[in-house]
CSV table of C-alpha atoms in Angstrom, one decimal:
chain,number,residue,atom,x,y,z
A,1138,MET,CA,-20.6,23.9,-5.3
A,1139,ASP,CA,-22.6,24.0,-2.1
A,1140,ARG,CA,-21.2,23.4,1.4
A,1141,GLN,CA,-22.5,19.8,1.6
A,1142,HIS,CA,-20.7,18.8,-1.6
A,1143,GLY,CA,-17.5,20.4,-0.5
A,1144,GLU,CA,-17.6,18.6,2.8
A,1145,ALA,CA,-18.4,15.3,1.1
A,1146,LEU,CA,-15.4,15.8,-1.3
A,1147,ARG,CA,-13.1,16.7,1.6
A,1148,ASP,CA,-14.2,13.6,3.6
A,1149,MET,CA,-13.7,11.4,0.5
A,1150,ALA,CA,-10.2,12.8,-0.1
A,1151,ARG,CA,-9.3,12.2,3.6
A,1152,TRP,CA,-10.6,8.6,3.3
A,1153,LEU,CA,-8.7,8.0,0.1
A,1154,TYR,CA,-5.5,9.4,1.6
A,1155,ARG,CA,-5.8,7.1,4.6
A,1156,GLN,CA,-6.5,4.1,2.3
A,1157,LEU,CA,-3.5,4.8,0.2
A,1158,GLY,CA,-1.3,5.2,3.3
A,1159,ALA,CA,-2.6,1.8,4.6
A,1160,GLU,CA,-2.0,0.2,1.3
A,1161,TYR,CA,1.6,1.6,1.1
A,1162,ASP,CA,2.3,0.4,4.7
A,1163,HIS,CA,1.0,-3.1,3.8
A,1164,LEU,CA,3.0,-3.3,0.5
A,1165,THR,CA,6.2,-2.3,2.1
A,1166,SER,CA,5.8,-4.5,5.2
A,1167,ASP,CA,8.2,-7.4,5.7
A,1168,GLU,CA,5.3,-9.9,5.4
A,1169,ALA,CA,4.2,-8.6,2.0
A,1170,ILE,CA,7.7,-8.5,0.7
A,1171,GLU,CA,8.4,-12.0,1.9
A,1172,GLU,CA,5.1,-13.2,0.3
A,1173,GLY,CA,6.2,-11.6,-3.0
A,1174,ILE,CA,9.5,-13.3,-2.9
A,1175,ILE,CA,7.8,-16.7,-2.2
A,1176,VAL,CA,5.1,-16.3,-4.8
A,1177,ASN,CA,7.5,-15.3,-7.5
A,1178,ASP,CA,9.9,-18.1,-6.5
A,1179,TYR,CA,12.9,-15.7,-6.0
A,1180,THR,CA,15.9,-17.2,-4.2
A,1181,PHE,CA,18.7,-15.0,-2.8
A,1182,THR,CA,22.2,-15.7,-1.4
A,1183,GLU,CA,23.3,-14.3,1.9
A,1184,ALA,CA,25.0,-11.5,0.0
A,1185,GLY,CA,21.6,-10.6,-1.5
A,1186,CYS,CA,22.3,-11.9,-5.0
A,1187,ARG,CA,19.4,-13.5,-6.9
A,1188,PHE,CA,19.9,-17.0,-8.3
A,1189,GLY,CA,17.7,-19.8,-9.6
């Protein structure tokens, strides 16, 4: 593998790592979790128990 290909693969790996980090941050954000609860019609008591 020549140097250009190695650099391209390294750059792509870094980009992918940043994308995965950003996706994880989004999916674990309060907004995304709240949206998932609303979309799936989950309802919880104050104690955290699911009902309905």
